[in-house]
JSON list of C-alpha atoms in Angstrom, two decimals:
[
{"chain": "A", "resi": 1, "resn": "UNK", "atom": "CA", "xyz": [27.01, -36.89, 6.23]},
{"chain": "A", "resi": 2, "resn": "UNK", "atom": "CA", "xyz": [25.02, -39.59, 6.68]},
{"chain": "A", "resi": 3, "resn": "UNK", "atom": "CA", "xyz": [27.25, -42.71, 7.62]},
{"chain": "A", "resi": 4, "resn": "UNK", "atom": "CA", "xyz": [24.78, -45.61, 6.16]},
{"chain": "A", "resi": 5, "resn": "UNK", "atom": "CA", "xyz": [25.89, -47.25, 3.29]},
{"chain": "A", "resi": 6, "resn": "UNK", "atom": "CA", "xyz": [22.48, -48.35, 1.81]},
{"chain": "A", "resi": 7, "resn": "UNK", "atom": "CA", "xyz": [21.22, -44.90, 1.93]},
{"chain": "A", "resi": 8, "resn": "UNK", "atom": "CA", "xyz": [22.02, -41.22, 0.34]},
{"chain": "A", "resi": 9, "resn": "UNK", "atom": "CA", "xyz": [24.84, -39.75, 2.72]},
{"chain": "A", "resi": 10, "resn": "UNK", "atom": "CA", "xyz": [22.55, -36.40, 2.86]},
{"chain": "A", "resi": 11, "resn": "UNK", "atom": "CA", "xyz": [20.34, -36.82, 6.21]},
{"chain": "A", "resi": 12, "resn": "UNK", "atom": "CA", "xyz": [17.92, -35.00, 4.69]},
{"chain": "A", "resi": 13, "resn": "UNK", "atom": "CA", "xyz": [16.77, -38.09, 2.61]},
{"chain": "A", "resi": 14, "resn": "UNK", "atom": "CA", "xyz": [16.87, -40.27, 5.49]},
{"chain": "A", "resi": 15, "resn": "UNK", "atom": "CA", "xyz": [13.38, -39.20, 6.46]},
{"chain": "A", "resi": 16, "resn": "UNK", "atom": "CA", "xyz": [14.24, -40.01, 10.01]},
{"chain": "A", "resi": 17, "resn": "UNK", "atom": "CA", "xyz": [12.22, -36.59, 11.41]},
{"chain": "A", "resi": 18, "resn": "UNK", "atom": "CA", "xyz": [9.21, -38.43, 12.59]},
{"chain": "A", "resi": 19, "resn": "UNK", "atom": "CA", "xyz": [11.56, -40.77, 14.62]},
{"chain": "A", "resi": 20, "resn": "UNK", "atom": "CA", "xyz": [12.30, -38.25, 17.40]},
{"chain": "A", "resi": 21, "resn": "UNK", "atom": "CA", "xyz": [10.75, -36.86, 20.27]},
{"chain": "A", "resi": 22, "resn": "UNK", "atom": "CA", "xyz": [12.93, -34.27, 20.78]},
{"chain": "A", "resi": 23, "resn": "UNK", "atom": "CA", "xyz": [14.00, -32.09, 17.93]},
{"chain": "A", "resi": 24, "resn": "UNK", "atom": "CA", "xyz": [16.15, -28.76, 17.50]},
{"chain": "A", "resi": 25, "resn": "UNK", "atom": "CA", "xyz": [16.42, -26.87, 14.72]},
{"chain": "A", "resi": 26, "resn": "UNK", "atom": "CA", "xyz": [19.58, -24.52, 14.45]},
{"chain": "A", "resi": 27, "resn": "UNK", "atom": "CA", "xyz": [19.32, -21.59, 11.75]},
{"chain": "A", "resi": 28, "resn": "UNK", "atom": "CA", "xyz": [22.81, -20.51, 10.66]},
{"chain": "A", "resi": 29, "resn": "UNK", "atom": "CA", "xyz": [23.33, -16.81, 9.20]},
{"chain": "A", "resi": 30, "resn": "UNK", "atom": "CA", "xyz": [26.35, -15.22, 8.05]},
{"chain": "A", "resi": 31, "resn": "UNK", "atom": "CA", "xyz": [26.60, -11.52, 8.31]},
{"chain": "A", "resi": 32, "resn": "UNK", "atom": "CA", "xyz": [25.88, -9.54, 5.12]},
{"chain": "A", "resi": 33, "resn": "UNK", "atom": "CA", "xyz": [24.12, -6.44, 4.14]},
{"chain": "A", "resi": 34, "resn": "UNK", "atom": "CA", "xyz": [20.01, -6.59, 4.43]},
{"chain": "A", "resi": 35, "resn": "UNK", "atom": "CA", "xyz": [18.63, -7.08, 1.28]},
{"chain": "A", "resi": 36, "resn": "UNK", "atom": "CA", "xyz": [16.73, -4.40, -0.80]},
{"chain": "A", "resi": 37, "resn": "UNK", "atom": "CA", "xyz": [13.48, -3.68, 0.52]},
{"chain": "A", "resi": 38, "resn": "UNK", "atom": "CA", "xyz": [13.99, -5.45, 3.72]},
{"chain": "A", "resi": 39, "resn": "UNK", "atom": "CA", "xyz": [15.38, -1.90, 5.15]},
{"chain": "A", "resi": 40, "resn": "UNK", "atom": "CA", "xyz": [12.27, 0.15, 5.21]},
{"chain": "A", "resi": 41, "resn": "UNK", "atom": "CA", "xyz": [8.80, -0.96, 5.89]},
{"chain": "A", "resi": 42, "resn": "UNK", "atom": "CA", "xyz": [6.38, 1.83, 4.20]},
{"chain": "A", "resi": 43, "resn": "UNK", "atom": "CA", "xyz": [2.87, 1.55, 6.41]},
{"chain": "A", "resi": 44, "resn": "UNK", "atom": "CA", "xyz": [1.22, 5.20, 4.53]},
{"chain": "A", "resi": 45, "resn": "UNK", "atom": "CA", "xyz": [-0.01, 5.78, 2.04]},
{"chain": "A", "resi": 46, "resn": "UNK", "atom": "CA", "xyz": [-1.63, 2.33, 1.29]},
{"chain": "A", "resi": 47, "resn": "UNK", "atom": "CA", "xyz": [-1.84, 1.24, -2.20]},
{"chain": "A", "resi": 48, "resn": "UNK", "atom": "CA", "xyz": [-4.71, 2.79, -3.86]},
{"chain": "A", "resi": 49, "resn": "UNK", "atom": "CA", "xyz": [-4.93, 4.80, -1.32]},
{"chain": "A", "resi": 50, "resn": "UNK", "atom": "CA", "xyz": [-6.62, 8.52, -2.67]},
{"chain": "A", "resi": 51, "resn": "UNK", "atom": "CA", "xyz": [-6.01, 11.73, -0.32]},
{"chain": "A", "resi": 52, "resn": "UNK", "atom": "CA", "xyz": [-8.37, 14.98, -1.06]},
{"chain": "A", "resi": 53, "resn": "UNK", "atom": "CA", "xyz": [-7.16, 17.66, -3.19]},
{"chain": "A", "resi": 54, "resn": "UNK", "atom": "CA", "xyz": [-7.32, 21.32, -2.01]},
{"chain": "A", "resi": 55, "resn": "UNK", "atom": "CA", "xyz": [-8.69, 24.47, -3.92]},
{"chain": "A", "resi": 56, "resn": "UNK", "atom": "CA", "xyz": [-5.15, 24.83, -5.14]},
{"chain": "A", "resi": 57, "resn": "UNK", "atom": "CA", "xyz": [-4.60, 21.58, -6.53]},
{"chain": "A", "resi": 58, "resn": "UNK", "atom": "CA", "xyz": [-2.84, 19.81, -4.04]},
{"chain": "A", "resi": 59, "resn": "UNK", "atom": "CA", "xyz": [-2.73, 16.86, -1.33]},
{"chain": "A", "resi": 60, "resn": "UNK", "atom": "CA", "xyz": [-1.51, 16.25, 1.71]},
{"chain": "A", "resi": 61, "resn": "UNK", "atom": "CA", "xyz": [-0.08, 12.79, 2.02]},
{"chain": "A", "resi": 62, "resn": "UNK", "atom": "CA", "xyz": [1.46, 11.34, 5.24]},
{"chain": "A", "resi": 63, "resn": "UNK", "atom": "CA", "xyz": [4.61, 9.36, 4.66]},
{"chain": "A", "resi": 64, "resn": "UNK", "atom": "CA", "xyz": [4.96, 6.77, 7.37]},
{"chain": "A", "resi": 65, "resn": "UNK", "atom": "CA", "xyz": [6.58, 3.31, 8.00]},
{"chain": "A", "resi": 66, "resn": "UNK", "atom": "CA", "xyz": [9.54, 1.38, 10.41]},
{"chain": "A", "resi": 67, "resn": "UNK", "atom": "CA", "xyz": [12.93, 1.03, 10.19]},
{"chain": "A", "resi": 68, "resn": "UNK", "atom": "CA", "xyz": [15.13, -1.86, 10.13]},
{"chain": "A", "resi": 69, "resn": "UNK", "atom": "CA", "xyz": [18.97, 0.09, 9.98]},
{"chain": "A", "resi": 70, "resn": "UNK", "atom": "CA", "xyz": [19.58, 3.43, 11.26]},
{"chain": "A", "resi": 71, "resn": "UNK", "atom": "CA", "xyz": [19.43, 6.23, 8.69]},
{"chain": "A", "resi": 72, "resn": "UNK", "atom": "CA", "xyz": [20.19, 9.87, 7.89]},
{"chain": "A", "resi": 73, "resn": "UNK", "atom": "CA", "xyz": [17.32, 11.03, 6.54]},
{"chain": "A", "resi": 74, "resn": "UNK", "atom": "CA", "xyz": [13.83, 9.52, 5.12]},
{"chain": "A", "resi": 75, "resn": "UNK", "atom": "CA", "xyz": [12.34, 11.19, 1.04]},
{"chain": "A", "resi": 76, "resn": "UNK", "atom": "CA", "xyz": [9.93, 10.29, -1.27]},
{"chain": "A", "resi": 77, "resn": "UNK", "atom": "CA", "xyz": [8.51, 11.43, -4.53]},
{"chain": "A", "resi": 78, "resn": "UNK", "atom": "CA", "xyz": [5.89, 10.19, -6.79]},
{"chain": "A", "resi": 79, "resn": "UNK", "atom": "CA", "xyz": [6.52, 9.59, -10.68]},
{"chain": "A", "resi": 80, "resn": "UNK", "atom": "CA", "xyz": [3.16, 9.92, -12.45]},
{"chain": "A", "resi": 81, "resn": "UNK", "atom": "CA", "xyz": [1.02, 6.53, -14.02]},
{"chain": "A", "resi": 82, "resn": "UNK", "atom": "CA", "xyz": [-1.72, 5.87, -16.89]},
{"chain": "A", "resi": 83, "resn": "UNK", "atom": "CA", "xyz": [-3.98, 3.63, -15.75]},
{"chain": "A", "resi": 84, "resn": "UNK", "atom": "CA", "xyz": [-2.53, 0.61, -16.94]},
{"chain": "A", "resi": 85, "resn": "UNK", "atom": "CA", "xyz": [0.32, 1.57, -14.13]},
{"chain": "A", "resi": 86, "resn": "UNK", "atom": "CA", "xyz": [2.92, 2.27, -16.36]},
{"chain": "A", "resi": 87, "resn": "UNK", "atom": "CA", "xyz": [5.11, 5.25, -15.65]},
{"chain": "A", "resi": 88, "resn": "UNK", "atom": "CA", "xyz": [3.74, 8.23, -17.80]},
{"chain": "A", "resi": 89, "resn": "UNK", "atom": "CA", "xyz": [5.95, 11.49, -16.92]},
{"chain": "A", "resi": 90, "resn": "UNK", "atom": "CA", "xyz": [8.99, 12.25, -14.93]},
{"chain": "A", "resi": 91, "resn": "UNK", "atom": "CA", "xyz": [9.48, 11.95, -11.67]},
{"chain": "A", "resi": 92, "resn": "UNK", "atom": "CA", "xyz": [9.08, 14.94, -9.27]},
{"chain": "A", "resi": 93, "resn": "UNK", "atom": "CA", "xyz": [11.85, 15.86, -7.28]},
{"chain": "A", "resi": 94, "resn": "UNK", "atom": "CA", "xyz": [12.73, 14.25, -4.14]},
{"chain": "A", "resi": 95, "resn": "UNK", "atom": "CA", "xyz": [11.05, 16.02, -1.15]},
{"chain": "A", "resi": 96, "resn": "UNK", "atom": "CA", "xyz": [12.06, 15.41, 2.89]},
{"chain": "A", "resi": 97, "resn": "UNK", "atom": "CA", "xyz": [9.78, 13.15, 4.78]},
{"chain": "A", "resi": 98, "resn": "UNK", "atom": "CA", "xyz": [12.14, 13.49, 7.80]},
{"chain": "A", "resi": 99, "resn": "UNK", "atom": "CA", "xyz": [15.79, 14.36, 8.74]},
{"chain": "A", "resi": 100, "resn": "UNK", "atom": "CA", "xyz": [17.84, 12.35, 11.49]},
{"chain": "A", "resi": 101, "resn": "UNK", "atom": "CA", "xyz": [14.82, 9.42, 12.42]},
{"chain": "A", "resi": 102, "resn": "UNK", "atom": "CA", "xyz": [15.79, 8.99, 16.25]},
{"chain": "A", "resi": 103, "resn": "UNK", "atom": "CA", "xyz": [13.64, 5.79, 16.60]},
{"chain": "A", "resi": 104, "resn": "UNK", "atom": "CA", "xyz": [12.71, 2.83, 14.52]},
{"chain": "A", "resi": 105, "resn": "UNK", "atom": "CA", "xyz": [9.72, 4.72, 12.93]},
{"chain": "A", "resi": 106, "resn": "UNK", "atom": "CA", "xyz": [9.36, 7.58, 10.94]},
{"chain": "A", "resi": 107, "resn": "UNK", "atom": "CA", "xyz": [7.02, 9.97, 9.55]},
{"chain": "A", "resi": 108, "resn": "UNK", "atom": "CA", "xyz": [6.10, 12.86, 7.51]},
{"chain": "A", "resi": 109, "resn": "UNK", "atom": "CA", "xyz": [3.68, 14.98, 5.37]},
{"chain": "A", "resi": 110, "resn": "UNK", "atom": "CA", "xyz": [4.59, 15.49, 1.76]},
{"chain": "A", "resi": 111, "resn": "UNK", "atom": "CA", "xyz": [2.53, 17.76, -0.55]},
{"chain": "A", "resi": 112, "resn": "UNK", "atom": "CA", "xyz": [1.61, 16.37, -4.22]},
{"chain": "A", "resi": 113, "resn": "UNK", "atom": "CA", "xyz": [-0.23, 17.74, -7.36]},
{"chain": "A", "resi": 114, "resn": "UNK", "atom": "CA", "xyz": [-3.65, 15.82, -7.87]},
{"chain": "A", "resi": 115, "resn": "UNK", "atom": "CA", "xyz": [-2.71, 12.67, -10.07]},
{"chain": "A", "resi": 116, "resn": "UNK", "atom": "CA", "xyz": [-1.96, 8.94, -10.38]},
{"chain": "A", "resi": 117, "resn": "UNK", "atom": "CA", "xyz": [1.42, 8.21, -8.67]},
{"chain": "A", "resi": 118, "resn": "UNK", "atom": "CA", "xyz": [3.54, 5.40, -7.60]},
{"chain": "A", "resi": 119, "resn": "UNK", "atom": "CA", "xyz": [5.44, 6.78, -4.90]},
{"chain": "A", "resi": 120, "resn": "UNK", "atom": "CA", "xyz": [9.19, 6.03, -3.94]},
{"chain": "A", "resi": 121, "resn": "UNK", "atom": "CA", "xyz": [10.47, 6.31, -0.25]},
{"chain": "A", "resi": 122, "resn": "UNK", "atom": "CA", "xyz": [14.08, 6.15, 0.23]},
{"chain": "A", "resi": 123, "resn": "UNK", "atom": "CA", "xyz": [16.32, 5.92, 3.62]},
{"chain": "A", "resi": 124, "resn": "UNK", "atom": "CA", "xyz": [20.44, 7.69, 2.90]},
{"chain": "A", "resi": 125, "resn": "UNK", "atom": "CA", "xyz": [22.91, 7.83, 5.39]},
{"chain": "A", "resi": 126, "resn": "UNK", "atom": "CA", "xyz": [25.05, 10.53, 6.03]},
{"chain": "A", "resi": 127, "resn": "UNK", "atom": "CA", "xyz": [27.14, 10.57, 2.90]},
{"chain": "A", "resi": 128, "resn": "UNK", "atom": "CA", "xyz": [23.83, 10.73, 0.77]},
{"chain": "A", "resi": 129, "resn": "UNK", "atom": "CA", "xyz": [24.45, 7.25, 0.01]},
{"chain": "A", "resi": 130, "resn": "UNK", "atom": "CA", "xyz": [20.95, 5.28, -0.71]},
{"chain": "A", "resi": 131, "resn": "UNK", "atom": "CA", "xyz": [20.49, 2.68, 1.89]},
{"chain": "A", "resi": 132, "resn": "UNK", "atom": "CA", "xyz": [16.92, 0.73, 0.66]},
{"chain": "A", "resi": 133, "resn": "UNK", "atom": "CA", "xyz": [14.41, 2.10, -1.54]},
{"chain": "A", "resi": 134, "resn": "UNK", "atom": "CA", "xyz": [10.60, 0.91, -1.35]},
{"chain": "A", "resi": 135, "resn": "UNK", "atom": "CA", "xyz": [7.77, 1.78, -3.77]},
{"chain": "A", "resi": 136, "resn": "UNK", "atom": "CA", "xyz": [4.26, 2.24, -3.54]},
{"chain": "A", "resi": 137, "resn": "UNK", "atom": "CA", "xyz": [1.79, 2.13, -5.97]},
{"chain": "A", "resi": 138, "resn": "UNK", "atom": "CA", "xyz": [-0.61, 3.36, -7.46]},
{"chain": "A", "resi": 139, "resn": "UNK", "atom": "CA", "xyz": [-1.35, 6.43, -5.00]},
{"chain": "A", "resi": 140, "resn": "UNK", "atom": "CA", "xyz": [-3.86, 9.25, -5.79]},
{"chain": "A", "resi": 141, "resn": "UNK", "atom": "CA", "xyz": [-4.56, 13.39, -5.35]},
{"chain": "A", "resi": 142, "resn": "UNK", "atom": "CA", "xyz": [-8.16, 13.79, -6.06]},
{"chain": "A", "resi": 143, "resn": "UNK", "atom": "CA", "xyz": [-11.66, 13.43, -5.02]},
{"chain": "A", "resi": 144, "resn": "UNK", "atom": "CA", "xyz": [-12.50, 12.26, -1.49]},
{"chain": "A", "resi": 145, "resn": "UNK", "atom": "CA", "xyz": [-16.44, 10.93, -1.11]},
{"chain": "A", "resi": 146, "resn": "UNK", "atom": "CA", "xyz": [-18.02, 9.55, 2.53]},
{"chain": "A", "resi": 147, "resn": "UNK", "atom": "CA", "xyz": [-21.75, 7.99, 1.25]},
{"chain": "A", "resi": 148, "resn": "UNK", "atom": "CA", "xyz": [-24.51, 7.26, 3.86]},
{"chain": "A", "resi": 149, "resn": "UNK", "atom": "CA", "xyz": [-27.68, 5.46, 3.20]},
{"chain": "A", "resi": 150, "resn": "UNK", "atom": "CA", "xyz": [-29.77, 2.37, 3.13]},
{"chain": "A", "resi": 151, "resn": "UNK", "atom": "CA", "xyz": [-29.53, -0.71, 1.63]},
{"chain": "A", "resi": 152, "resn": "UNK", "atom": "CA", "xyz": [-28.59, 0.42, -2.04]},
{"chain": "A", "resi": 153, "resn": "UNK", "atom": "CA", "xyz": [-25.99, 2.18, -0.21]},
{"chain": "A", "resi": 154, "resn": "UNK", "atom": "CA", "xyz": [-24.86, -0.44, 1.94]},
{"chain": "A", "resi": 155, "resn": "UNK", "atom": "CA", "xyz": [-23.67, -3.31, -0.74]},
{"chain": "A", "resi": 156, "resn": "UNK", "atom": "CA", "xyz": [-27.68, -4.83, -0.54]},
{"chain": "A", "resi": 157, "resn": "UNK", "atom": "CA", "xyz": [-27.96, -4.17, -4.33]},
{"chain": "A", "resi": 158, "resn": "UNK", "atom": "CA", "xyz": [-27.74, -6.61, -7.27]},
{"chain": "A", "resi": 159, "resn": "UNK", "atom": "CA", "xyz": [-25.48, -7.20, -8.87]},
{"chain": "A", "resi": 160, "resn": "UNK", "atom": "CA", "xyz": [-22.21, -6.81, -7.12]},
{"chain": "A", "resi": 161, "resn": "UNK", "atom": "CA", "xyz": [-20.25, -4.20, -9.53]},
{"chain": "A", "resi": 162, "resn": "UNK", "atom": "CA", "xyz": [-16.22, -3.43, -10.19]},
{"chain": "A", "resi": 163, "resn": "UNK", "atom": "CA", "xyz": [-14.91, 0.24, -11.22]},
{"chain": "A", "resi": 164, "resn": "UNK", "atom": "CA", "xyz": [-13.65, 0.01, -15.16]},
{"chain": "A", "resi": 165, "resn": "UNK", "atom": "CA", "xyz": [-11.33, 2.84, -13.77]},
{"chain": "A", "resi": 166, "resn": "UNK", "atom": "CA", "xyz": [-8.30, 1.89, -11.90]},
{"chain": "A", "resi": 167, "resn": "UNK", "atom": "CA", "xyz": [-8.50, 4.89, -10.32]},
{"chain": "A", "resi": 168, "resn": "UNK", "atom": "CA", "xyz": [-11.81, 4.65, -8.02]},
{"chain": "A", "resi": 169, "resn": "UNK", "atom": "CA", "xyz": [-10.53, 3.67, -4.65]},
{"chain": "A", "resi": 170, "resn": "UNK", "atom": "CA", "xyz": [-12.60, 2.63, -1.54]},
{"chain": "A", "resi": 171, "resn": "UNK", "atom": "CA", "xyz": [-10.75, 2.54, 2.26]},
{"chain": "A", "resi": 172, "resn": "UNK", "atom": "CA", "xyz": [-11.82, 0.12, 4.87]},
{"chain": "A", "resi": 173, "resn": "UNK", "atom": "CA", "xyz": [-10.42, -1.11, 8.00]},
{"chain": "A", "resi": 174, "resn": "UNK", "atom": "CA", "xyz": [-8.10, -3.17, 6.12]},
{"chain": "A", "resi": 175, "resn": "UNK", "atom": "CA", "xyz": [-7.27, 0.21, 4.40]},
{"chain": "A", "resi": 176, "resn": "UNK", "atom": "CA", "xyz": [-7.52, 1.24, 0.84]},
{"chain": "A", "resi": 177, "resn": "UNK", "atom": "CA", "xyz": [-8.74, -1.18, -2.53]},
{"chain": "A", "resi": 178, "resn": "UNK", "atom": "CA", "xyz": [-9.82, -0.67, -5.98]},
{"chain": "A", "resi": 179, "resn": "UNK", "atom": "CA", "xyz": [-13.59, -0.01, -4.84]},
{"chain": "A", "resi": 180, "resn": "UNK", "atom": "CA", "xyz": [-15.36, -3.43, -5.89]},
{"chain": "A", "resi": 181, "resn": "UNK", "atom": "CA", "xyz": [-18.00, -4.79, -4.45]},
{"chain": "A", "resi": 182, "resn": "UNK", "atom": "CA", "xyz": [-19.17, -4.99, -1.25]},
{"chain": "A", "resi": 183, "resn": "UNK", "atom": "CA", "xyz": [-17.55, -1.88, -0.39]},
{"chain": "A", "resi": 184, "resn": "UNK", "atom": "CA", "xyz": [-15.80, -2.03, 2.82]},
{"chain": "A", "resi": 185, "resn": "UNK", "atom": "CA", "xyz": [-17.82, -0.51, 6.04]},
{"chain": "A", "resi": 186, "resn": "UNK", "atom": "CA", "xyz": [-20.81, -1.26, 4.56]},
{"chain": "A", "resi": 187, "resn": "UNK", "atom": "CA", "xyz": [-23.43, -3.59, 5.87]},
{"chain": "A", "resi": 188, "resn": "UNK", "atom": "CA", "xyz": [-24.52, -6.35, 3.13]},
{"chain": "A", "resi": 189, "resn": "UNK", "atom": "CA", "xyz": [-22.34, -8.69, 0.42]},
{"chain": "A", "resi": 190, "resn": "UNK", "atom": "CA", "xyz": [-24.05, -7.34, -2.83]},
{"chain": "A", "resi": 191, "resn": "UNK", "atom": "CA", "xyz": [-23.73, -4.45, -4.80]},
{"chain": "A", "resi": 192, "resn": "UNK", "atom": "CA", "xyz": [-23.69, -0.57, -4.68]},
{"chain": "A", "resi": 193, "resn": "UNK", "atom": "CA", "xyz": [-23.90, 2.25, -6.64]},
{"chain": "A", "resi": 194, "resn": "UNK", "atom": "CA", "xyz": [-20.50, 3.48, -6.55]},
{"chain": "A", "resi": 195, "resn": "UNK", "atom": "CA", "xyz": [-18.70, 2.17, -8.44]},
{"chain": "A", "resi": 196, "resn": "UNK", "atom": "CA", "xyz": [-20.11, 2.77, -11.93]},
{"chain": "A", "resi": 197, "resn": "UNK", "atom": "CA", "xyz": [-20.82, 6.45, -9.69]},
{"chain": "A", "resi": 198, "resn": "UNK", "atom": "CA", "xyz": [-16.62, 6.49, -9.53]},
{"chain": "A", "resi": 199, "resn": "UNK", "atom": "CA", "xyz": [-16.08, 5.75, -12.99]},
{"chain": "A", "resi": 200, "resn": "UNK", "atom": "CA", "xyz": [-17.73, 8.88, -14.30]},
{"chain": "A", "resi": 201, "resn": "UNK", "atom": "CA", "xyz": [-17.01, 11.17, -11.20]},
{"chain": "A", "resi": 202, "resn": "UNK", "atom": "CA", "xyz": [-12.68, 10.12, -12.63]},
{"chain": "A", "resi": 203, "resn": "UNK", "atom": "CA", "xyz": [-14.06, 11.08, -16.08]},
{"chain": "A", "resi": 204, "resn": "UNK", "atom": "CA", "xyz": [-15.66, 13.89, -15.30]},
{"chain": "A", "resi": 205, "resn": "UNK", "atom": "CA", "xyz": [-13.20, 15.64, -13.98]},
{"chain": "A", "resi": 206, "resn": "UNK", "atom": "CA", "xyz": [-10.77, 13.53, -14.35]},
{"chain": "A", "resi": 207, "resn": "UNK", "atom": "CA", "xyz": [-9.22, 13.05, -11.28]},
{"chain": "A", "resi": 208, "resn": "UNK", "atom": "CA", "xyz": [-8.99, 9.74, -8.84]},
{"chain": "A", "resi": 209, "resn": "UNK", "atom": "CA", "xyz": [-12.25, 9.43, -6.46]},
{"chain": "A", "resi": 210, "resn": "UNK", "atom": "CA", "xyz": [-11.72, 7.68, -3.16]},
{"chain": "A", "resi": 211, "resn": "UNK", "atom": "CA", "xyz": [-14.83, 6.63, -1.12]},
{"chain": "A", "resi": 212, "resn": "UNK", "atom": "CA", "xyz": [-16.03, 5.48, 2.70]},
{"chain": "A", "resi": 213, "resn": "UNK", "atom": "CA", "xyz": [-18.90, 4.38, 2.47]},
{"chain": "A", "resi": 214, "resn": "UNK", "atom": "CA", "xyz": [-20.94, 3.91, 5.66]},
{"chain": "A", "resi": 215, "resn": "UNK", "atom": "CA", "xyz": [-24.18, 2.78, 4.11]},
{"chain": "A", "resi": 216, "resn": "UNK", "atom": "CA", "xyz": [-26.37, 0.82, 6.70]},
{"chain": "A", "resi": 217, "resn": "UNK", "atom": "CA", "xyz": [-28.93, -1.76, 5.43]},
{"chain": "A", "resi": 218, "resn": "UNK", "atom": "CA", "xyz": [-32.68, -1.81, 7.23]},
{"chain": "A", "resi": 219, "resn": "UNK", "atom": "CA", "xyz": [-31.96, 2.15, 8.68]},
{"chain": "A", "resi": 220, "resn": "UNK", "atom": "CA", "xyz": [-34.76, 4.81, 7.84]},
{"chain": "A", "resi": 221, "resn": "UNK", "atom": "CA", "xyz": [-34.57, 8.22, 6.36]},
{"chain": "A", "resi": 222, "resn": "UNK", "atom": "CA", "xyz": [-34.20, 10.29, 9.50]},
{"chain": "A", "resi": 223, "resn": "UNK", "atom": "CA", "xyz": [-31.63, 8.70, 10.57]}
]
């Protein structure tokens, strides 16, 4: 307490920071469980991120991230969206991303059904006991598109344009977005042609599209 009697006995009011030199600042913590999603750090898949489908309907998506308590074992599953992002179907089952994580990381391939997910990763312990649960959303299984050209191609068009779908993704080094404009990669600020491109390749086939685009502004045909 502060001891002056013209003044509020909290030190904090006393405003007297700017009077030292010197100053130390001691953090007290009291032991406790870590908080919910403090436990596990997911780093894959990204939000919005879209992995390729195969001819039989499915996607490989790695399941990666660090750890912050030792666990048991590391799942995930993915409970299906609309495009507003509300949950739209039940969950599928849980699925092993990795058993007995030796190190602070972990990592794993799952395999999922083309869609519109939010994904769930969850660390147990040994008793089965849920530890931290983090979720990820959305996620997509579809349609996987790397463009090339010139400066339509590489965000030099006008106007700069945003996907109506939710669904058309673009991945950049900062990793995946909703794909507005300028798409990542590309040279230029303006617009492209993908995204109005993404909204009917989703309704065509009705799937999420995911694109790189590597469009390079002022390059000529042959190359």
């Amino acid at each position: 307490n502060n001891p002056a009697t013209d003044g509020h006995p909290d030190w904090t009011f006393s405003q007297g920071g700017p009077t030292y030199t010197l100053k130390t600042l001691r953090v007290l913590v009291r032991p406790g469980t870590t908080p919910t999603g403090l436990s596990l750090v997911v780093a894959s898949p990204d939000p919005h991120q879209v992995v390729q489908r195969q001819p039989n309907g499915m996607g490989t998506v790695p399941v990666a991230g660090d750890l912050k308590i030792p666990c048991d074992r590391i799942e995930a599953r993915v409970i299906p969206i609309d495009l507003s992002g509300a949950d739209a179907g039940d969950p599928l089952p849980w699925t092993l991303v990795q058993d007995a994580p030796a190190g602070a990381n972990f990592f794993g391939l799952i395999d999922v059904p083309t869609g519109w997910y939010r994904m769930e990763v969850q660390a147990l312990d040994e008793t089965d006991a849920v530890l931290d649960v983090v979720h990820v959303s959305p996620v997509g299984v579809g349609e996987v598109f790397i463009t090339a050209g010139q400066s339509n191609s590489a965000n030099s068009g006008d106007p700069p344009l945003t996907p109506a779908d939710p669904r058309v993704s673009a991945w950049g080094l900062g990793g995946w977005q909703h794909a507005v404009d300028p798409q990542p990669i590309a040279t230029g600020t303006g617009g492209t042609p993908w995204p109005p491109l993404g909204d009917l390749l989703a309704e065509r086939f009705g799937v999420p599209i995911g694109f790189l685009s590597v469009g390079w502004g002022g390059t000529s045909v042959s190359q």
